[in-house]
Coordinates of C-alpha atoms in Angstrom, one line a residue:
X1 CA 0.0 0.1 0.1
X2 CA 1.1 3.6 -0.7
X3 CA 0.5 6.2 1.9
X4 CA 0.5 9.9 1.3
X5 CA 2.0 11.7 4.2
X6 CA 0.1 14.8 3.5
X7 CA -3.4 13.4 3.9
X8 CA -3.4 10.0 5.5
X9 CA -1.0 10.5 8.6
X10 CA -2.9 12.0 11.4
X11 CA -1.1 14.9 13.3
X12 CA -1.2 12.7 16.7
X13 CA 0.2 9.4 15.0
X14 CA 3.8 8.5 15.9
X15 CA 6.5 8.5 13.4
X16 CA 8.2 5.4 12.6
X17 CA 11.9 5.4 11.6
X18 CA 12.5 3.0 8.7
X19 CA 14.8 0.0 8.5
X20 CA 17.9 0.9 6.8
X21 CA 20.1 -1.6 5.1
X22 CA 23.9 -1.1 4.5
X23 CA 25.6 -3.9 2.4
X24 CA 29.3 -3.9 2.1
X25 CA 31.2 -4.6 -1.1
X26 CA 31.2 -8.1 -1.7
X27 CA 34.4 -9.0 -3.8
X28 CA 37.9 -7.7 -4.8
X29 CA 38.2 -5.2 -7.5
X30 CA 37.7 -6.1 -11.1
X31 CA 40.5 -8.4 -12.5
X32 CA 42.1 -8.5 -9.1
X33 CA 44.4 -11.6 -8.6
X34 CA 45.3 -11.4 -4.9
X35 CA 43.4 -13.7 -2.7
X36 CA 40.6 -12.1 -0.6
X37 CA 37.6 -12.9 1.4
X38 CA 34.7 -13.9 -1.0
X39 CA 32.0 -11.8 0.6
X40 CA 31.6 -9.2 3.4
X41 CA 28.6 -9.8 5.6
X42 CA 25.8 -7.3 5.2
X43 CA 24.9 -5.3 8.2
X44 CA 21.4 -4.5 9.1
X45 CA 20.5 -1.5 11.3
X46 CA 17.0 -1.4 12.8
X47 CA 16.3 1.7 14.6
X48 CA 13.5 1.3 17.2
X49 CA 10.1 3.3 16.7
X50 CA 9.4 6.1 19.1
X51 CA 7.2 5.6 22.1
X52 CA 3.6 6.7 22.0
X53 CA 2.6 9.5 24.3
X54 CA 0.9 8.3 27.5
X55 CA -2.6 7.6 26.8
X56 CA -2.2 7.5 22.9
X57 CA -3.5 4.7 20.8
X58 CA -2.0 3.6 17.5
X59 CA -3.8 4.1 14.3
X60 CA -5.0 0.6 12.9
X61 CA -5.7 1.9 9.4
X62 CA -2.0 3.1 8.8
X63 CA 0.9 0.9 7.9
X64 CA 3.1 0.5 11.0
X65 CA 6.3 0.7 9.0
X66 CA 5.6 4.1 7.3
X67 CA 8.6 6.2 6.5
X68 CA 9.8 8.8 8.9
X69 CA 9.3 12.5 8.1
X70 CA 12.5 14.1 6.7
X71 CA 14.3 16.4 9.2
X72 CA 16.0 18.3 6.4
X73 CA 15.8 22.0 6.0
X74 CA 14.4 21.6 2.4
X75 CA 10.7 22.9 2.3
X76 CA 8.1 20.2 2.8
X77 CA 6.1 19.3 -0.3
X78 CA 3.3 16.9 -0.8
X79 CA 4.8 13.5 -1.9
X80 CA 3.9 10.0 -2.1
X81 CA 6.1 7.4 -0.4
X82 CA 6.4 3.7 -0.1
X83 CA 6.2 2.0 3.2
X84 CA 9.6 0.7 4.6
X85 CA 10.6 -2.8 3.4
X86 CA 10.2 -5.7 5.5
X87 CA 13.5 -7.4 5.8
X88 CA 13.4 -11.1 6.5
X89 CA 16.5 -13.2 7.5
X90 CA 16.8 -15.0 4.1
X91 CA 16.8 -11.6 2.1
X92 CA 20.3 -10.6 3.1
X93 CA 22.1 -13.7 4.2
X94 CA 26.0 -14.1 4.4
X95 CA 27.7 -17.3 3.5
X96 CA 28.5 -17.9 7.5
X97 CA 25.0 -17.1 8.5
X98 CA 23.4 -19.6 6.0
X99 CA 25.9 -22.4 6.6
X100 CA 25.6 -21.9 10.5
X101 CA 21.9 -21.8 10.3
X102 CA 21.6 -24.9 8.1
X103 CA 23.9 -26.9 10.3
X104 CA 22.0 -26.2 13.4
X105 CA 19.5 -28.9 12.7
X106 CA 21.6 -31.1 10.5
X107 CA 21.7 -34.1 12.8
X108 CA 18.0 -34.5 13.3
X109 CA 17.3 -33.7 9.5
X110 CA 20.0 -36.3 8.5
X111 CA 18.4 -39.0 10.4
X112 CA 15.0 -38.2 9.0
X113 CA 16.3 -38.4 5.4
X114 CA 18.4 -41.6 6.0
X115 CA 15.6 -43.8 5.0
X116 CA 14.6 -41.8 1.8
X117 CA 17.4 -42.9 -0.5
X118 CA 20.3 -41.5 -2.1
X119 CA 20.7 -37.7 -2.0
X120 CA 21.2 -35.4 -4.8
X121 CA 24.6 -35.4 -6.4
X122 CA 26.4 -32.0 -6.5
X123 CA 27.8 -30.3 -9.5
X124 CA 29.7 -27.2 -10.5
X125 CA 29.7 -25.3 -13.8
X126 CA 32.9 -25.5 -15.7
X127 CA 32.9 -21.8 -16.3
X128 CA 33.7 -21.5 -12.7
X129 CA 37.1 -22.8 -13.5
X130 CA 37.9 -21.9 -17.1
X131 CA 36.7 -20.0 -20.2
X132 CA 38.1 -22.6 -22.5
X133 CA 38.2 -26.4 -23.0
X134 CA 41.7 -27.4 -24.2
X135 CA 43.3 -30.4 -22.7
X136 CA 45.0 -28.4 -20.1
X137 CA 41.7 -26.5 -19.3
X138 CA 39.8 -29.7 -19.1
X139 CA 42.1 -31.4 -16.7
X140 CA 42.6 -28.4 -14.6
X141 CA 38.8 -28.0 -14.3
X142 CA 38.2 -31.6 -13.6
X143 CA 40.9 -31.7 -11.0
X144 CA 39.6 -28.7 -9.1
X145 CA 36.1 -29.9 -9.3
X146 CA 37.1 -33.4 -7.7
X147 CA 39.2 -31.6 -5.1
X148 CA 36.4 -29.3 -4.1
X149 CA 34.3 -32.5 -3.4
X150 CA 31.9 -32.2 -6.3
X151 CA 30.3 -35.2 -8.2
X152 CA 29.6 -33.4 -11.5
X153 CA 31.1 -31.0 -13.8
X154 CA 28.7 -29.1 -16.2
X155 CA 30.4 -28.5 -19.5
X156 CA 28.9 -25.7 -21.8
X157 CA 28.4 -26.6 -25.4
X158 CA 27.6 -23.4 -27.1
X159 CA 30.0 -24.6 -29.7
X160 CA 29.8 -28.5 -29.7
X161 CA 32.6 -28.8 -32.1
X162 CA 35.1 -27.3 -29.8
X163 CA 34.8 -30.0 -27.3
X164 CA 37.2 -33.1 -28.0
X165 CA 35.0 -36.1 -26.8
X166 CA 37.9 -38.6 -26.2
X167 CA 40.0 -36.1 -24.4
X168 CA 37.2 -35.0 -22.2
X169 CA 36.2 -38.6 -21.4
X170 CA 39.8 -39.3 -20.3
X171 CA 39.8 -36.2 -18.1
X172 CA 36.5 -37.2 -16.5
X173 CA 37.6 -40.8 -15.9
X174 CA 40.9 -39.7 -14.5
X175 CA 39.2 -37.6 -11.8
X176 CA 36.2 -40.0 -11.2
X177 CA 33.5 -37.4 -12.2
X178 CA 30.1 -37.6 -13.7
X179 CA 29.2 -34.9 -16.5
X180 CA 26.3 -32.9 -17.5
X181 CA 26.1 -30.5 -20.7
X182 CA 24.3 -27.2 -21.2
X183 CA 23.7 -24.7 -24.0
X184 CA 21.7 -21.9 -25.3
X185 CA 20.9 -21.5 -29.2
X186 CA 21.8 -18.4 -31.2
X187 CA 19.3 -16.1 -32.9
X188 CA 20.4 -17.5 -36.2
X189 CA 19.7 -21.1 -35.0
X190 CA 16.6 -20.5 -33.1
X191 CA 13.9 -23.4 -33.1
X192 CA 11.3 -21.0 -31.8
X193 CA 11.5 -18.9 -34.9
X194 CA 8.8 -18.6 -37.5
X195 CA 11.7 -19.0 -40.2
X196 CA 12.1 -22.7 -41.3
X197 CA 15.6 -22.4 -42.3
X198 CA 16.5 -20.9 -38.8
X199 CA 14.7 -23.7 -37.1
X200 CA 16.5 -26.2 -39.3
X201 CA 19.9 -24.7 -38.1
X202 CA 18.7 -25.0 -34.6
X203 CA 17.8 -28.6 -34.8
X204 CA 21.2 -29.3 -36.3
X205 CA 23.0 -27.6 -33.5
X206 CA 20.9 -29.5 -31.0
X207 CA 21.9 -32.8 -32.7
X208 CA 25.6 -31.9 -32.6
X209 CA 25.2 -31.2 -28.8
X210 CA 23.4 -34.3 -28.2
X211 CA 26.2 -36.2 -30.0
X212 CA 28.9 -34.6 -27.9
X213 CA 26.8 -35.3 -24.7
X214 CA 26.2 -39.0 -25.6
X215 CA 30.0 -39.2 -26.5
X216 CA 31.2 -38.0 -23.2
X217 CA 28.7 -39.9 -21.1
X218 CA 26.6 -37.1 -20.0
X219 CA 23.6 -37.9 -17.8
X220 CA 21.8 -34.5 -18.6
X221 CA 21.8 -32.1 -21.5
X222 CA 20.2 -28.8 -20.3
X223 CA 19.8 -25.1 -20.9
X224 CA 17.9 -22.9 -23.2
X225 CA 17.2 -25.7 -25.8
X226 CA 14.0 -24.4 -27.0
X227 CA 15.0 -20.7 -28.1
X228 CA 17.8 -18.4 -28.5
X229 CA 19.7 -17.1 -25.5
X230 CA 19.1 -13.4 -25.6
X231 CA 16.6 -10.5 -25.4
X232 CA 13.7 -10.8 -27.8
X233 CA 12.0 -7.7 -29.0
X234 CA 8.5 -9.1 -28.8
X235 CA 6.5 -12.1 -27.5
X236 CA 6.9 -15.6 -29.0
X237 CA 4.4 -16.2 -31.8
X238 CA 2.0 -19.2 -31.8
X239 CA 4.0 -20.6 -34.9
X240 CA 7.3 -20.1 -33.1
X241 CA 6.0 -21.9 -29.9
X242 CA 4.8 -24.9 -32.0
X243 CA 8.1 -25.1 -33.7
X244 CA 9.9 -25.2 -30.3
X245 CA 7.6 -28.0 -29.0
X246 CA 8.2 -29.9 -32.2
X247 CA 12.1 -29.4 -31.9
X248 CA 12.4 -30.6 -28.3
X249 CA 10.1 -33.6 -29.0
X250 CA 12.1 -34.6 -32.0
X251 CA 15.2 -34.3 -30.0
X252 CA 13.7 -36.2 -27.0
X253 CA 13.0 -39.1 -29.3
X254 CA 16.4 -39.1 -30.7
X255 CA 18.0 -39.1 -27.3
X256 CA 15.8 -42.0 -26.1
X257 CA 16.8 -44.1 -29.2
X258 CA 20.6 -43.9 -28.5
X259 CA 21.2 -42.9 -24.9
X260 CA 20.0 -42.4 -21.3
X261 CA 20.6 -38.6 -21.7
X262 CA 17.7 -36.6 -20.0
X263 CA 17.0 -33.2 -21.5
X264 CA 16.5 -30.2 -19.1
X265 CA 14.5 -27.1 -20.1
X266 CA 16.1 -24.2 -18.3
X267 CA 13.5 -21.7 -17.2
X268 CA 15.3 -18.2 -17.5
X269 CA 14.5 -14.6 -17.1
X270 CA 12.7 -12.4 -19.6
X271 CA 15.9 -10.8 -20.8
X272 CA 17.3 -14.2 -22.1
X273 CA 14.1 -15.8 -23.6
X274 CA 10.7 -14.9 -24.4
X275 CA 9.3 -18.5 -24.0
X276 CA 9.9 -20.0 -20.7
X277 CA 10.4 -17.5 -17.8
X278 CA 8.4 -19.2 -15.0
X279 CA 7.7 -22.8 -13.7
X280 CA 4.1 -22.5 -14.8
X281 CA 5.1 -21.7 -18.5
X282 CA 7.5 -24.5 -18.4
X283 CA 4.9 -27.0 -17.1
X284 CA 2.7 -26.2 -19.8
X285 CA 5.3 -26.4 -22.4
X286 CA 6.5 -29.9 -21.0
X287 CA 2.9 -31.2 -21.3
X288 CA 2.9 -30.2 -25.0
X289 CA 6.2 -32.0 -25.6
X290 CA 4.9 -35.0 -23.7
X291 CA 8.2 -37.1 -23.7
X292 CA 9.4 -38.9 -20.6
X293 CA 13.0 -38.0 -20.9
X294 CA 12.3 -34.3 -20.9
X295 CA 12.3 -32.5 -17.4
X296 CA 12.3 -29.0 -16.1
X297 CA 15.5 -27.2 -15.1
X298 CA 15.2 -24.5 -12.3
X299 CA 17.9 -21.8 -11.7
X300 CA 17.8 -19.6 -8.6
X301 CA 19.4 -16.7 -10.4
X302 CA 16.4 -16.5 -12.8
X303 CA 13.8 -17.6 -10.3
X304 CA 15.0 -14.6 -8.0
X305 CA 13.9 -12.4 -10.9
X306 CA 10.6 -14.0 -12.3
X307 CA 9.0 -16.2 -9.4
X308 CA 7.1 -14.9 -6.6
X309 CA 8.3 -17.8 -4.4
X310 CA 11.1 -20.2 -5.1
X311 CA 9.5 -22.7 -3.0
X312 CA 6.1 -22.5 -4.8
X313 CA 8.0 -22.7 -8.3
X314 CA 9.6 -25.9 -7.1
X315 CA 6.2 -27.3 -6.0
X316 CA 4.6 -26.2 -9.3
X317 CA 7.1 -28.5 -11.0
X318 CA 6.8 -31.4 -8.6
X319 CA 8.3 -34.7 -10.0
X320 CA 8.9 -33.0 -13.4
X321 CA 11.7 -31.1 -11.9
X322 CA 14.9 -32.8 -12.9
X323 CA 17.9 -30.5 -12.7
X324 CA 18.7 -27.3 -10.4
X325 CA 21.2 -24.6 -10.9
X326 CA 21.9 -22.7 -7.6
X327 CA 23.2 -19.2 -8.4
X328 CA 23.3 -16.0 -6.5
X329 CA 21.5 -12.7 -7.4
X330 CA 24.7 -11.2 -8.7
X331 CA 26.0 -14.3 -10.4
X332 CA 28.6 -14.2 -7.4
X333 CA 29.4 -16.1 -4.2
X334 CA 26.4 -18.1 -2.8
X335 CA 24.9 -16.4 0.4
X336 CA 26.3 -12.9 -0.7
X337 CA 23.1 -11.7 -2.4
X338 CA 19.4 -11.9 -1.8
X339 CA 18.4 -15.3 -3.1
X340 CA 16.2 -17.1 -0.4
X341 CA 17.9 -20.5 -0.4
X342 CA 15.7 -21.7 2.5
X343 CA 12.6 -21.3 0.3
X344 CA 14.3 -23.3 -2.5
X345 CA 15.4 -26.1 -0.2
X346 CA 12.0 -26.2 1.6
X347 CA 10.4 -26.8 -1.7
X348 CA 13.0 -29.3 -2.8
X349 CA 12.4 -31.3 0.4
X350 CA 8.5 -31.1 -0.1
X351 CA 8.9 -32.7 -3.5
X352 CA 11.6 -35.3 -2.4
X353 CA 13.9 -34.0 -5.1
X354 CA 17.1 -36.2 -5.7
X355 CA 18.4 -34.8 -8.8
X356 CA 21.6 -32.9 -9.5
X357 CA 22.1 -29.5 -7.8
X358 CA 24.8 -27.6 -9.7
X359 CA 26.6 -24.4 -8.7
X360 CA 26.8 -21.7 -11.3
X361 CA 28.6 -18.5 -10.9
X362 CA 30.4 -16.3 -13.7
X363 CA 33.2 -13.7 -13.6
X364 CA 34.8 -12.0 -16.5
X365 CA 38.0 -12.8 -14.8
X366 CA 37.5 -16.3 -16.1
X367 CA 34.9 -16.4 -18.8
X368 CA 36.3 -15.6 -22.3
X369 CA 35.4 -12.1 -23.7
X370 CA 33.1 -13.7 -26.5
X371 CA 31.3 -15.9 -24.1
X372 CA 31.0 -12.9 -21.6
X373 CA 29.2 -11.0 -24.3
X374 CA 26.7 -13.9 -24.9
X375 CA 26.1 -14.3 -21.0
X376 CA 26.0 -10.6 -20.3
X377 CA 28.9 -10.7 -17.8
X378 CA 30.0 -7.1 -17.6
X379 CA 31.8 -7.1 -14.3
X380 CA 33.7 -9.5 -12.0
X381 CA 31.9 -10.5 -8.9
X382 CA 35.1 -12.5 -7.9
X383 CA 38.5 -13.0 -9.0
X384 CA 40.5 -15.7 -10.8
X385 CA 42.4 -16.6 -7.6
X386 CA 39.2 -17.0 -5.6
X387 CA 37.8 -19.9 -7.7
X388 CA 38.6 -22.6 -5.2
X389 CA 37.2 -20.8 -2.2
X390 CA 34.2 -19.8 -4.3
X391 CA 33.4 -23.5 -5.2
X392 CA 34.1 -24.9 -1.8
X393 CA 32.1 -22.3 0.1
X394 CA 29.1 -22.8 -2.3
X395 CA 29.3 -26.6 -1.7
X396 CA 29.4 -26.1 2.1
X397 CA 26.4 -23.8 1.9
X398 CA 24.4 -26.4 -0.3
X399 CA 25.3 -29.2 2.1
X400 CA 24.2 -27.3 5.0
X401 CA 20.9 -26.5 3.4
X402 CA 20.4 -30.1 2.5
X403 CA 20.9 -31.1 6.0
X404 CA 18.6 -28.5 7.5
X405 CA 15.9 -29.4 5.2
X406 CA 16.3 -33.3 5.4
X407 CA 17.5 -33.9 1.8
X408 CA 20.4 -36.1 2.9

């Protein structure tokens, strides 16, 4: 509700001071190489409301958190102001806060989950480690993934031909890792286009990516498989939607004929597709595709933009949810932004989710310039030398949340 101070606040009503939030800088300067702490904990300052005069009674029809009147010397004018925001604990977490809070109930939660079967495998996106995929890049990324305690490495296939299948299989085998792949289509190879030739190029690219995924032994091929990765100037057309459904259905049948690869349709924000921005839209699309090896892929970075509740989005998907990305609101260190991870993991627990949970974070200090442009990485939330700390802390936070909510 919006309250106009000039005509809704009675002269006798007490003034409430607002909650002020001051968040410290989270990472080292751009392109910094020196080791540094991943995040500085935010600090919340809550000033108390002034006491009511003796005998005065508070107004019931005025929001209790209305903004305090300015005490500046600027002449007062009639303005409309929003009420002070309500700050809940999950909205400004720190890594330490989340990990400690999740660990507090881990013993009891773990016992409750013990009989529910194997817990979710944990993964990390290869772009946390490297912007390329040469033999040296692949072996370094796989070695760091294993050393950090992850089960899966997710390899991007924006250009499937750049991935050497045999070399990648060897690197994965050397370090005992499972693998998933992901990609987004380009606008000249968009299966949601009205242009038949553009759709054909998109289908060809998806086939190439599937061939590589099968070749390296991937369990999942995820991402924006159904449209281009980028900002569209208008809504998807009915014809474009039907083309996308047909493309995914065709790809799913091809995948089922020659492998056990599961296709994950990533739900992303409105600036990266015009087709699937919410779990509700993804469920409708999935029902139209109607293939058993196609699942929904949720990502907290995008959910934080488009969904009203992370938990509700998970519940909307139910057992059709098959892959999860955990990413922070600024693409940086988990727990340093405003993603409500408690809400996510409550939802995962309620649907008994046991699929992969993969950490994703991007920095221009690692990702190549060309790919940075595609992914809109215009700044560096963390530095090159912080990769290991970043990945280790993310895994600790996820495990803590899993324990807290009975997911392992």
